[in-house]
Short mmCIF file of C-alpha atoms and ligand atoms in Angstrom, two decimals:
data_model
loop_
_atom_site.label_atom_id
_atom_site.label_comp_id
_atom_site.label_asym_id
_atom_site.label_seq_id
_atom_site.Cartn_x
_atom_site.Cartn_y
_atom_site.Cartn_z
CA MET S 1 0.00 -0.04 -0.03
CA ALA S 2 2.66 2.57 1.02
CA ASN S 3 4.44 2.13 -2.38
CA GLU S 4 1.36 2.42 -4.47
CA PRO S 5 1.02 5.70 -6.33
CA GLU S 6 -1.14 7.94 -4.53
CA PRO S 7 -4.44 8.90 -6.03
CA MET S 8 -4.55 12.67 -6.33
CA LEU S 9 -6.84 15.23 -7.59
CA SER S 10 -5.89 17.91 -10.10
CA VAL S 11 -6.00 21.42 -9.09
CA GLU S 12 -9.16 21.93 -11.12
CA GLU S 13 -10.91 18.66 -9.82
CA ALA S 14 -10.28 19.88 -6.32
CA GLN S 15 -11.48 23.44 -6.99
CA GLU S 16 -14.54 22.18 -8.64
CA GLN S 17 -15.50 19.62 -5.81
CA LEU S 18 -14.78 22.26 -3.41
CA MET S 19 -16.79 25.04 -4.88
CA ALA S 20 -19.63 22.75 -5.28
CA ALA S 21 -19.50 22.17 -1.68
CA VAL S 22 -19.31 25.94 -0.92
CA GLY S 23 -22.56 26.50 -2.66
CA GLU S 24 -24.35 29.78 -2.51
CA PRO S 25 -22.97 33.11 -1.26
CA LEU S 26 -23.93 34.20 2.29
CA PRO S 27 -27.12 36.01 2.80
CA GLY S 28 -27.40 39.82 2.28
CA GLU S 29 -27.31 42.71 4.77
CA ASP S 30 -27.72 46.44 4.52
CA VAL S 31 -24.59 48.42 5.04
CA PRO S 32 -24.21 52.32 4.93
CA LEU S 33 -22.11 53.51 2.06
CA ASP S 34 -19.16 54.31 4.38
CA GLU S 35 -18.80 50.63 5.05
CA ALA S 36 -19.50 49.31 1.51
CA LEU S 37 -16.23 49.48 -0.07
CA ASP S 38 -15.05 46.17 -1.54
CA ARG S 39 -18.26 44.53 -0.44
CA VAL S 40 -20.27 42.69 -3.24
CA LEU S 41 -23.84 43.70 -4.03
CA ALA S 42 -26.54 41.04 -3.02
CA GLU S 43 -29.08 42.68 -5.35
CA SER S 44 -28.90 45.04 -8.44
CA ILE S 45 -29.44 48.69 -7.90
CA ARG S 46 -32.15 50.66 -9.87
CA SER S 47 -32.20 54.47 -9.81
CA ALA S 48 -35.47 55.83 -8.14
CA LEU S 49 -34.38 59.31 -9.57
CA ASP S 50 -33.63 61.02 -12.85
CA LEU S 51 -30.00 62.08 -12.99
CA PRO S 52 -29.53 65.00 -13.15
CA PRO S 53 -33.00 65.43 -11.38
CA TRP S 54 -33.61 68.66 -13.26
CA ASP S 55 -32.12 70.78 -16.14
CA ASN S 56 -29.10 72.56 -14.78
CA SER S 57 -26.29 74.64 -16.08
CA SER S 58 -23.00 73.09 -16.97
CA MET S 59 -21.08 76.50 -16.61
CA ASP S 60 -20.99 79.51 -14.54
CA GLY S 61 -22.50 82.06 -16.88
CA PHE S 62 -25.95 83.69 -17.73
CA ALA S 63 -29.04 81.92 -18.59
CA VAL S 64 -30.62 83.52 -21.82
CA HIS S 65 -32.95 83.32 -24.52
CA ALA S 66 -30.68 81.92 -27.38
CA ALA S 67 -32.53 83.87 -29.90
CA ASN S 68 -31.66 87.15 -27.94
CA VAL S 69 -27.89 86.46 -28.57
CA ALA S 70 -27.81 84.93 -32.04
CA GLY S 71 -25.15 86.26 -34.04
CA ALA S 72 -23.39 87.97 -31.07
CA SER S 73 -19.53 88.27 -31.50
CA SER S 74 -16.73 90.23 -29.81
CA GLU S 75 -17.01 92.96 -32.59
CA ALA S 76 -20.69 93.07 -32.18
CA PRO S 77 -21.50 91.92 -28.66
CA VAL S 78 -25.21 91.89 -27.54
CA ARG S 79 -26.00 93.75 -24.19
CA LEU S 80 -28.46 91.96 -21.80
CA ARG S 81 -29.80 93.38 -18.58
CA VAL S 82 -29.11 91.11 -15.62
CA VAL S 83 -32.45 90.62 -13.74
CA GLY S 84 -31.50 88.15 -11.14
CA GLU S 85 -29.36 85.32 -10.06
CA VAL S 86 -29.70 81.48 -9.36
CA GLN S 87 -27.05 79.62 -7.43
CA ALA S 88 -26.71 75.80 -7.09
CA GLY S 89 -29.16 74.85 -4.69
CA GLY S 90 -31.13 78.15 -5.34
CA SER S 91 -34.76 78.44 -6.44
CA PRO S 92 -34.88 79.07 -10.23
CA ALA S 93 -38.39 80.53 -10.21
CA LEU S 94 -37.34 83.78 -12.06
CA GLU S 95 -38.95 85.43 -14.95
CA LEU S 96 -36.75 86.10 -17.94
CA PRO S 97 -38.06 88.99 -20.01
CA PRO S 98 -36.82 89.56 -23.65
CA GLY S 99 -33.26 91.05 -23.72
CA CYS S 100 -32.35 89.96 -20.24
CA ALA S 101 -30.10 87.49 -18.57
CA ILE S 102 -30.05 85.57 -15.13
CA ARG S 103 -26.65 85.15 -13.68
CA ILE S 104 -26.28 81.36 -13.09
CA ALA S 105 -23.85 79.00 -11.35
CA THR S 106 -22.73 75.56 -12.37
CA GLY S 107 -25.15 72.92 -11.09
CA ALA S 108 -27.94 75.56 -10.56
CA ARG S 109 -31.43 74.80 -11.92
CA VAL S 110 -31.93 76.52 -15.16
CA PRO S 111 -34.92 78.74 -14.94
CA SER S 112 -37.70 77.34 -17.21
CA SER S 113 -38.01 80.58 -18.94
CA ALA S 114 -34.35 80.37 -20.37
CA ASP S 115 -33.35 78.00 -23.16
CA ALA S 116 -29.62 78.33 -23.08
CA VAL S 117 -26.62 79.35 -20.90
CA VAL S 118 -23.69 81.67 -22.08
CA PRO S 119 -20.62 80.82 -20.20
CA VAL S 120 -19.11 83.71 -18.23
CA GLU S 121 -15.80 83.52 -20.43
CA SER S 122 -18.17 84.72 -23.39
CA THR S 123 -19.42 87.72 -21.59
CA ILE S 124 -18.14 91.06 -20.31
CA VAL S 125 -19.91 92.16 -17.24
CA GLN S 126 -20.94 95.64 -16.59
CA ALA S 127 -21.12 96.77 -12.85
CA ALA S 128 -24.14 98.44 -11.57
CA GLY S 129 -24.17 102.22 -12.11
CA SER S 130 -20.86 102.22 -14.19
CA GLY S 131 -22.36 101.69 -17.47
CA SER S 132 -19.01 100.23 -18.66
CA ALA S 133 -17.20 96.90 -18.42
CA SER S 134 -15.73 95.83 -15.20
CA GLY S 135 -12.36 93.99 -14.87
CA ASP S 136 -8.86 95.04 -15.41
CA ALA S 137 -8.04 93.85 -19.09
CA ALA S 138 -11.63 93.50 -20.07
CA GLY S 139 -13.06 95.68 -22.91
CA PRO S 140 -15.23 95.22 -25.74
CA GLY S 141 -12.40 93.66 -27.80
CA SER S 142 -11.10 91.31 -25.24
CA PRO S 143 -13.63 89.27 -23.32
CA ARG S 144 -12.93 88.48 -19.88
CA SER S 145 -12.17 84.93 -19.08
CA MET S 146 -11.39 84.76 -15.50
CA GLY S 147 -15.02 83.86 -14.31
CA PHE S 148 -16.79 85.57 -11.26
CA ARG S 149 -15.08 86.58 -8.29
CA ALA S 150 -16.54 85.32 -4.88
CA GLY S 151 -19.00 87.76 -3.50
CA GLU S 152 -19.11 89.87 -6.58
CA PRO S 153 -22.41 91.90 -6.69
CA LEU S 154 -24.99 91.13 -9.45
CA PRO S 155 -23.81 93.03 -12.43
CA GLU S 156 -26.27 95.43 -14.05
CA ALA S 157 -25.71 94.08 -17.51
CA CYS S 158 -23.58 91.79 -19.41
CA LEU S 159 -22.12 91.97 -22.94
CA VAL S 160 -22.39 88.63 -24.80
CA THR S 161 -19.44 88.27 -27.16
CA ALA S 162 -20.42 84.84 -28.63
CA GLY S 163 -23.91 83.42 -29.60
CA VAL S 164 -25.17 80.15 -28.36
CA GLU S 165 -27.54 77.52 -29.77
CA PRO S 166 -30.87 76.69 -27.86
CA GLY S 167 -29.91 74.04 -25.29
CA ALA S 168 -26.26 75.09 -25.05
CA PHE S 169 -24.44 74.39 -21.50
CA ILE S 170 -27.54 72.88 -20.22
CA ARG S 171 -27.46 69.26 -18.68
CA ARG S 172 -30.69 67.91 -19.09
CA ARG S 173 -32.89 66.02 -16.70
CA GLY S 174 -32.13 62.34 -17.00
CA GLU S 175 -29.27 62.61 -19.29
CA ASP S 176 -27.15 60.51 -17.08
CA VAL S 177 -29.61 58.08 -15.61
CA ARG S 178 -33.31 57.67 -16.11
CA ALA S 179 -35.45 56.71 -13.22
CA GLY S 180 -36.01 53.04 -13.11
CA THR S 181 -32.78 52.17 -14.98
CA ARG S 182 -30.53 49.48 -13.43
CA VAL S 183 -27.09 51.11 -12.55
CA LEU S 184 -25.25 48.33 -10.98
CA GLU S 185 -25.71 44.60 -11.18
CA ALA S 186 -25.90 42.19 -8.37
CA HIS S 187 -22.58 40.39 -7.59
CA ARG S 188 -20.64 43.43 -8.46
CA ARG S 189 -17.69 44.48 -6.11
CA LEU S 190 -18.29 47.98 -5.00
CA GLY S 191 -15.31 50.19 -5.60
CA PRO S 192 -15.24 53.99 -5.00
CA ALA S 193 -17.23 54.67 -8.26
CA GLN S 194 -19.88 52.40 -7.53
CA ILE S 195 -20.24 53.80 -4.10
CA ALA S 196 -20.50 57.25 -5.55
CA MET S 197 -23.06 55.82 -8.15
CA SER S 198 -25.18 54.39 -5.26
CA ALA S 199 -25.17 57.68 -3.40
CA ALA S 200 -25.98 59.53 -6.64
CA VAL S 201 -29.25 57.58 -7.12
CA GLY S 202 -30.30 58.44 -3.64
CA LEU S 203 -29.27 55.38 -1.42
CA GLY S 204 -27.74 55.92 1.88
CA SER S 205 -27.07 52.14 2.19
CA VAL S 206 -26.75 49.09 -0.12
CA ARG S 207 -27.52 45.45 0.25
CA VAL S 208 -24.43 43.29 0.01
CA HIS S 209 -23.61 39.67 0.90
CA ARG S 210 -22.47 39.15 4.62
CA ARG S 211 -18.74 38.79 5.00
CA PRO S 212 -17.62 35.37 5.68
CA VAL S 213 -16.00 34.94 9.14
CA ALA S 214 -12.79 32.87 9.04
CA GLY S 215 -11.38 31.29 12.10
CA VAL S 216 -7.63 30.61 11.79
CA LEU S 217 -5.68 28.08 13.88
CA SER S 218 -1.98 26.96 13.90
CA THR S 219 -0.99 23.59 14.96
CA GLY S 220 2.47 22.30 16.15
CA GLU S 221 4.14 21.84 19.46
CA GLU S 222 7.07 23.63 18.15
CA LEU S 223 5.24 26.99 17.52
CA ARG S 224 5.48 30.11 19.64
CA ARG S 225 3.32 33.27 19.22
CA ALA S 226 5.21 35.66 16.92
CA GLY S 227 7.47 38.00 19.16
CA GLN S 228 7.51 35.67 22.14
CA PRO S 229 10.57 33.88 23.36
CA LEU S 230 11.53 30.71 21.46
CA GLY S 231 13.60 28.78 23.83
CA ASP S 232 15.66 26.03 22.34
CA LEU S 233 12.88 24.12 20.59
CA GLY S 234 10.45 26.83 19.22
CA ILE S 235 9.90 28.62 16.06
CA PRO S 236 7.77 31.58 15.63
CA ASP S 237 4.22 30.98 14.24
CA ALA S 238 4.37 32.47 10.83
CA ASN S 239 1.44 31.22 9.29
CA ARG S 240 -1.36 32.59 11.47
CA PRO S 241 -0.46 36.22 11.01
CA GLY S 242 -0.11 35.50 7.28
CA LEU S 243 -3.28 33.59 7.03
CA LEU S 244 -5.16 36.17 8.95
CA ALA S 245 -3.86 38.80 6.53
CA LEU S 246 -4.78 36.69 3.57
CA CYS S 247 -8.26 36.31 4.85
CA ARG S 248 -8.75 40.07 5.25
CA ASP S 249 -7.20 40.57 1.83
CA ALA S 250 -9.94 38.20 0.47
CA GLY S 251 -12.67 40.13 2.28
CA ALA S 252 -13.32 38.13 5.25
CA LEU S 253 -13.61 38.94 8.90
CA THR S 254 -11.20 36.93 11.02
CA VAL S 255 -11.23 35.11 14.33
CA ASP S 256 -7.67 34.33 15.71
CA LEU S 257 -7.84 30.75 17.16
CA GLY S 258 -4.27 30.76 18.26
CA ILE S 259 -2.01 27.74 18.40
CA ALA S 260 -3.08 24.20 19.11
CA GLY S 261 -0.74 21.33 20.00
CA ASP S 262 -0.34 18.07 17.94
CA THR S 263 -3.21 16.18 19.49
CA VAL S 264 -6.72 15.65 18.23
CA GLU S 265 -8.01 16.91 21.65
CA SER S 266 -6.05 20.14 21.41
CA VAL S 267 -7.20 20.93 17.80
CA LEU S 268 -10.64 20.08 18.74
CA GLY S 269 -10.57 22.31 21.83
CA ALA S 270 -9.65 25.22 19.58
CA LEU S 271 -12.21 24.25 16.81
CA ARG S 272 -15.26 23.16 18.57
CA PRO S 273 -16.00 26.67 20.19
CA ALA S 274 -15.36 28.37 16.89
CA ILE S 275 -17.97 26.48 14.85
CA GLU S 276 -20.97 28.67 15.89
CA ARG S 277 -19.20 31.80 15.07
CA SER S 278 -17.33 31.20 11.86
CA ASP S 279 -18.20 30.22 8.27
CA VAL S 280 -14.73 28.89 7.48
CA LEU S 281 -12.22 27.25 9.60
CA ILE S 282 -8.57 27.28 8.41
CA VAL S 283 -5.89 25.10 10.21
CA SER S 284 -2.31 24.99 9.18
CA GLY S 285 0.12 22.19 9.87
CA GLY S 286 -0.64 18.67 10.85
CA VAL S 287 -2.43 17.62 7.71
CA SER S 288 0.14 15.24 6.29
CA VAL S 289 0.82 11.55 7.05
CA GLY S 290 3.09 11.67 10.07
CA PRO S 291 2.02 10.31 13.53
CA TYR S 292 1.43 13.84 14.72
CA ASP S 293 -0.74 15.02 11.91
CA VAL S 294 -4.07 15.05 13.71
CA VAL S 295 -5.90 17.52 11.84
CA ARG S 296 -7.93 15.28 9.56
CA ALA S 297 -8.85 13.17 12.61
CA ALA S 298 -10.13 16.29 14.27
CA PHE S 299 -12.14 17.37 11.07
CA GLU S 300 -13.57 13.88 11.07
CA ALA S 301 -14.70 14.36 14.69
CA ILE S 302 -16.88 17.53 13.82
CA GLY S 303 -17.59 16.52 10.31
CA ARG S 304 -16.20 15.01 7.31
CA VAL S 305 -13.04 15.26 5.24
CA GLU S 306 -14.26 15.37 1.53
CA LEU S 307 -10.95 15.86 -0.24
CA TRP S 308 -7.37 15.24 0.52
CA ARG S 309 -4.07 15.53 -1.48
CA VAL S 310 -3.96 17.59 -4.57
CA ALA S 311 -1.48 17.30 -7.38
CA VAL S 312 0.10 20.67 -6.63
CA GLN S 313 3.60 21.61 -5.61
CA PRO S 314 3.91 23.02 -2.93
CA GLY S 315 0.84 22.08 -0.92
CA LYS S 316 0.12 18.25 -1.91
CA PRO S 317 -1.40 17.22 1.60
CA PHE S 318 -4.09 20.00 1.21
CA ALA S 319 -7.55 18.74 2.82
CA PHE S 320 -11.05 20.18 2.69
CA GLY S 321 -14.10 19.11 4.56
CA ARG S 322 -17.39 20.38 6.11
CA SER S 323 -18.62 20.19 9.55
CA LYS S 324 -21.96 18.50 10.55
CA PRO S 325 -24.75 21.12 10.15
CA ARG S 326 -24.54 23.40 13.19
CA GLU S 327 -27.35 23.82 15.59
CA SER S 328 -27.98 27.61 15.18
CA ASP S 329 -28.77 27.76 11.47
CA GLY S 330 -28.09 24.27 9.91
CA ARG S 331 -25.21 25.58 7.81
CA SER S 332 -22.03 23.59 7.48
CA VAL S 333 -18.65 25.19 8.36
CA LEU S 334 -16.07 24.84 5.60
CA LEU S 335 -12.91 23.15 6.97
CA PHE S 336 -9.54 23.81 5.40
CA GLY S 337 -6.58 21.90 6.40
CA LEU S 338 -3.39 23.50 4.92
CA PRO S 339 0.09 21.89 4.99
CA GLY S 340 2.29 23.71 7.51
CA ASN S 341 5.21 24.71 5.46
CA PRO S 342 4.56 28.47 5.05
CA VAL S 343 4.82 28.51 1.32
CA SER S 344 2.50 25.54 1.12
CA THR S 345 0.06 27.26 3.27
CA PHE S 346 0.27 30.39 1.17
CA VAL S 347 -0.22 28.75 -2.12
CA THR S 348 -3.08 26.39 -1.09
CA PHE S 349 -4.87 29.42 0.36
CA GLN S 350 -4.54 31.22 -2.92
CA LEU S 351 -5.77 28.23 -4.83
CA PHE S 352 -8.43 26.93 -2.63
CA VAL S 353 -9.44 29.14 0.32
CA ARG S 354 -9.54 32.45 -1.54
CA PRO S 355 -11.96 31.25 -4.17
CA ALA S 356 -14.31 29.89 -1.53
CA LEU S 357 -14.13 33.11 0.50
CA GLU S 358 -14.88 35.22 -2.64
CA ARG S 359 -17.88 33.01 -3.61
CA LEU S 360 -19.16 33.33 -0.03
CA SER S 361 -18.81 37.10 -0.28
CA GLY S 362 -20.97 37.08 -3.31
CA MET S 363 -18.52 37.01 -6.31
CA LEU S 364 -19.62 34.64 -9.21
CA SER S 365 -16.08 33.96 -10.34
CA PRO S 366 -12.72 33.96 -8.44
CA SER S 367 -10.40 36.88 -9.02
CA VAL S 368 -7.39 35.62 -10.71
CA ASP S 369 -4.60 38.12 -11.90
CA ALA S 370 -2.86 35.97 -14.71
CA ASP S 371 -0.20 37.28 -17.12
CA ARG S 372 2.26 35.76 -19.65
CA ALA S 373 5.88 35.62 -18.92
CA VAL S 374 9.22 34.25 -20.22
CA THR S 375 11.46 32.70 -17.73
CA GLU S 376 15.17 33.88 -17.52
CA ASP S 377 16.12 30.83 -15.24
CA ARG S 378 15.69 27.13 -15.51
CA LEU S 379 12.55 26.38 -13.39
CA GLN S 380 12.34 22.76 -11.91
CA LYS S 381 9.78 20.92 -10.09
CA ALA S 382 8.15 17.61 -9.56
CA ALA S 383 6.71 15.89 -12.52
CA GLY S 384 2.88 14.98 -12.17
CA ARG S 385 2.10 17.99 -10.04
CA ARG S 386 1.37 21.58 -11.11
CA GLY S 387 4.03 23.82 -9.79
CA PHE S 388 3.56 27.28 -8.42
CA LEU S 389 7.09 28.76 -8.33
CA ARG S 390 8.20 31.92 -6.55
CA VAL S 391 9.28 34.43 -9.11
CA THR S 392 10.38 38.13 -9.42
CA VAL S 393 9.50 40.22 -12.35
CA SER S 394 12.20 42.33 -14.19
CA ARG S 395 11.55 45.95 -13.79
CA ASP S 396 13.05 49.24 -14.98
CA GLU S 397 14.49 51.98 -12.83
CA ARG S 398 11.19 53.32 -12.06
CA GLY S 399 9.93 49.96 -10.81
CA ASP S 400 7.64 49.36 -13.74
CA PRO S 401 7.48 45.72 -15.11
CA VAL S 402 9.56 45.18 -18.28
CA ARG S 403 7.94 43.25 -21.23
CA ASP S 404 9.56 41.85 -24.28
CA GLY S 405 8.45 42.56 -27.91
CA ARG S 406 5.47 40.27 -27.56
CA GLY S 407 4.27 41.76 -24.35
CA ARG S 408 5.64 39.05 -22.10
CA LEU S 409 7.07 39.81 -18.74
CA LEU S 410 10.61 38.46 -17.91
CA VAL S 411 10.85 36.40 -14.68
CA ARG S 412 13.36 34.93 -12.41
CA GLN S 413 13.38 32.76 -9.38
CA ALA S 414 12.83 34.77 -6.28
CA GLY S 415 15.11 32.37 -4.29
CA HIS S 416 15.28 28.85 -3.28
CA GLN S 417 12.01 26.92 -4.16
CA GLY S 418 11.74 24.77 -1.04
CA SER S 419 8.19 24.84 0.59
CA HIS S 420 9.74 26.10 3.83
CA VAL S 421 11.62 29.12 2.15
CA LEU S 422 9.52 32.08 3.22
CA SER S 423 12.17 34.57 2.07
CA ALA S 424 11.48 33.54 -1.52
CA LEU S 425 7.92 34.01 -1.22
CA ALA S 426 8.22 37.41 0.51
CA ALA S 427 10.49 38.59 -2.32
CA ALA S 428 8.16 37.12 -5.06
CA ASP S 429 6.23 39.34 -7.35
CA ALA S 430 4.30 36.46 -8.91
CA LEU S 431 3.86 32.65 -8.89
CA ALA S 432 4.86 30.99 -12.16
CA VAL S 433 2.41 28.15 -13.11
CA VAL S 434 4.34 25.15 -14.32
CA PRO S 435 2.17 22.40 -15.90
CA GLU S 436 1.95 18.82 -14.48
CA THR S 437 3.42 17.33 -17.60
CA VAL S 438 6.66 19.42 -17.40
CA GLY S 439 9.47 18.64 -15.21
CA GLN S 440 11.60 21.55 -16.17
CA LEU S 441 11.44 24.75 -18.05
CA GLU S 442 14.44 25.96 -19.86
CA PRO S 443 15.48 29.59 -20.03
CA GLY S 444 13.56 31.34 -22.73
CA ALA S 445 10.50 29.35 -22.25
CA GLU S 446 7.04 30.89 -21.94
CA VAL S 447 5.22 30.40 -18.60
CA GLU S 448 1.95 31.78 -17.20
CA ILE S 449 2.35 33.68 -14.00
CA ARG S 450 -0.29 34.82 -11.21
CA TRP S 451 0.69 38.22 -9.84
CA LEU S 452 1.13 38.64 -6.14
CA ARG S 453 2.08 42.39 -6.29
CA ARG S 454 2.09 44.49 -9.39
P1 AMP K 1 3.36 20.08 9.31
O1 AMP K 1 2.51 20.46 8.09
O2 AMP K 1 2.71 20.19 10.51
O3 AMP K 1 4.02 18.82 9.03
O4 AMP K 1 4.55 21.17 9.07
C1 AMP K 1 5.50 21.22 8.18
C2 AMP K 1 6.70 22.11 8.49
O5 AMP K 1 6.00 23.54 8.55
C3 AMP K 1 7.35 21.98 9.76
O6 AMP K 1 8.58 22.20 9.48
C4 AMP K 1 6.64 22.88 10.66
O7 AMP K 1 7.53 23.19 11.79
C5 AMP K 1 6.31 24.13 9.72
N1 AMP K 1 5.32 24.86 10.25
C6 AMP K 1 4.12 24.28 10.59
N2 AMP K 1 3.14 25.41 10.96
C7 AMP K 1 3.94 26.50 10.95
C8 AMP K 1 3.56 27.86 11.35
N3 AMP K 1 2.51 28.04 11.79
N4 AMP K 1 4.58 28.73 11.20
C9 AMP K 1 5.74 28.43 10.59
N5 AMP K 1 6.04 27.22 10.36
C10 AMP K 1 5.28 26.15 10.61
MG1 MG K 2 3.19 20.04 12.50
#
């Protein structure tokens, strides 16, 4: 038995099985817009409003009858008497008699009696009582183009030095969005622009999927909390801080479950109380075939291991399972057993845990930032497993990635490729994906990469 080839799932088979088990995203909840960044919409958003909600001016200037200023030029300006003013947020209920103008600000509602706006740059204003143009350099031949000054009193008149068509410089009601139109689709991740859009259509909060809660546990008698004395036999627990950060990066909330020893009881002691308050439990270490690898036994005690061992390097002993349905809501908690070597932990998180967290968060398909590259080094890995090698990307003096004539990046090994070599992972810009069928890639060979940092 020990010498038989191990049955192993491919990366895709494992991802497929796992995502089928993950099922539907978590239910929706309403959150205020200032908490909505990076959340995923649980329902599409329709506008309750016309945007803009009324015709408004796109310029600071004068609301006019276009017919009154037809043919105006700097040689032959048209003088209009200024009969009032409307500012943004101000009431526009003003009469506009023929031959007159209303001073108007950008975003102010256009009086219904006007049919165009003349920008202030195409006018020369005449101060009350002066009968002449105001402004230093301004005169009939040289239109003033500095706009209004703050607090400037309403001028008596303006000379229009360029005619406008009816409708000029007016932003029409509903021109951006018509009431009832869908402006954002469900499953859309909310960035700053989508948050502004939600606010613009009148929403103070949005319905998004609940964020998954991920409990993170490290296992191993040798582990010490980072920053604590190590003694002769201890090493710092690197995985837990790394995994907590990965979970947050993937949009999850986290529960730090600390460090468990290498016994089933110790692991269960940490996992059991976390079941009710987590959607996902992530355990690193103890998932391989040694006598102290107790995590699968712990999973079997609270649920079932549904998948173990994937044809991937690093990360082969990866395990996935589900808890028994919990009492409170009948949901099963997802159980992830990640191999303890820090690079294996990281790679298996990216391949299997991240897509699950993203699905629970409401995303339809996982975010994968792939690119094409050429390797400058020889890349070696085990045949029969898909390799995810830690590589750096060539950059110019400004730090921008360099590409060859065919648009491909140039990559080199970030360091030793052992699954314990955290320094190479920390230095890496990307993971180079080397297919199962390939044992070695020669310099100059093309390779797909997954960006870690651009
Ligand atoms: P295991 O998967 O428990 O067999 O661990 C494999 C290797 O990873 C061992 O050398 C462990 O000491 C190391 N290891 C396991 N967990 C961690 C951790 N949380 N932080 C750093 N190294 C770890
Ligand atoms: Mg261990």
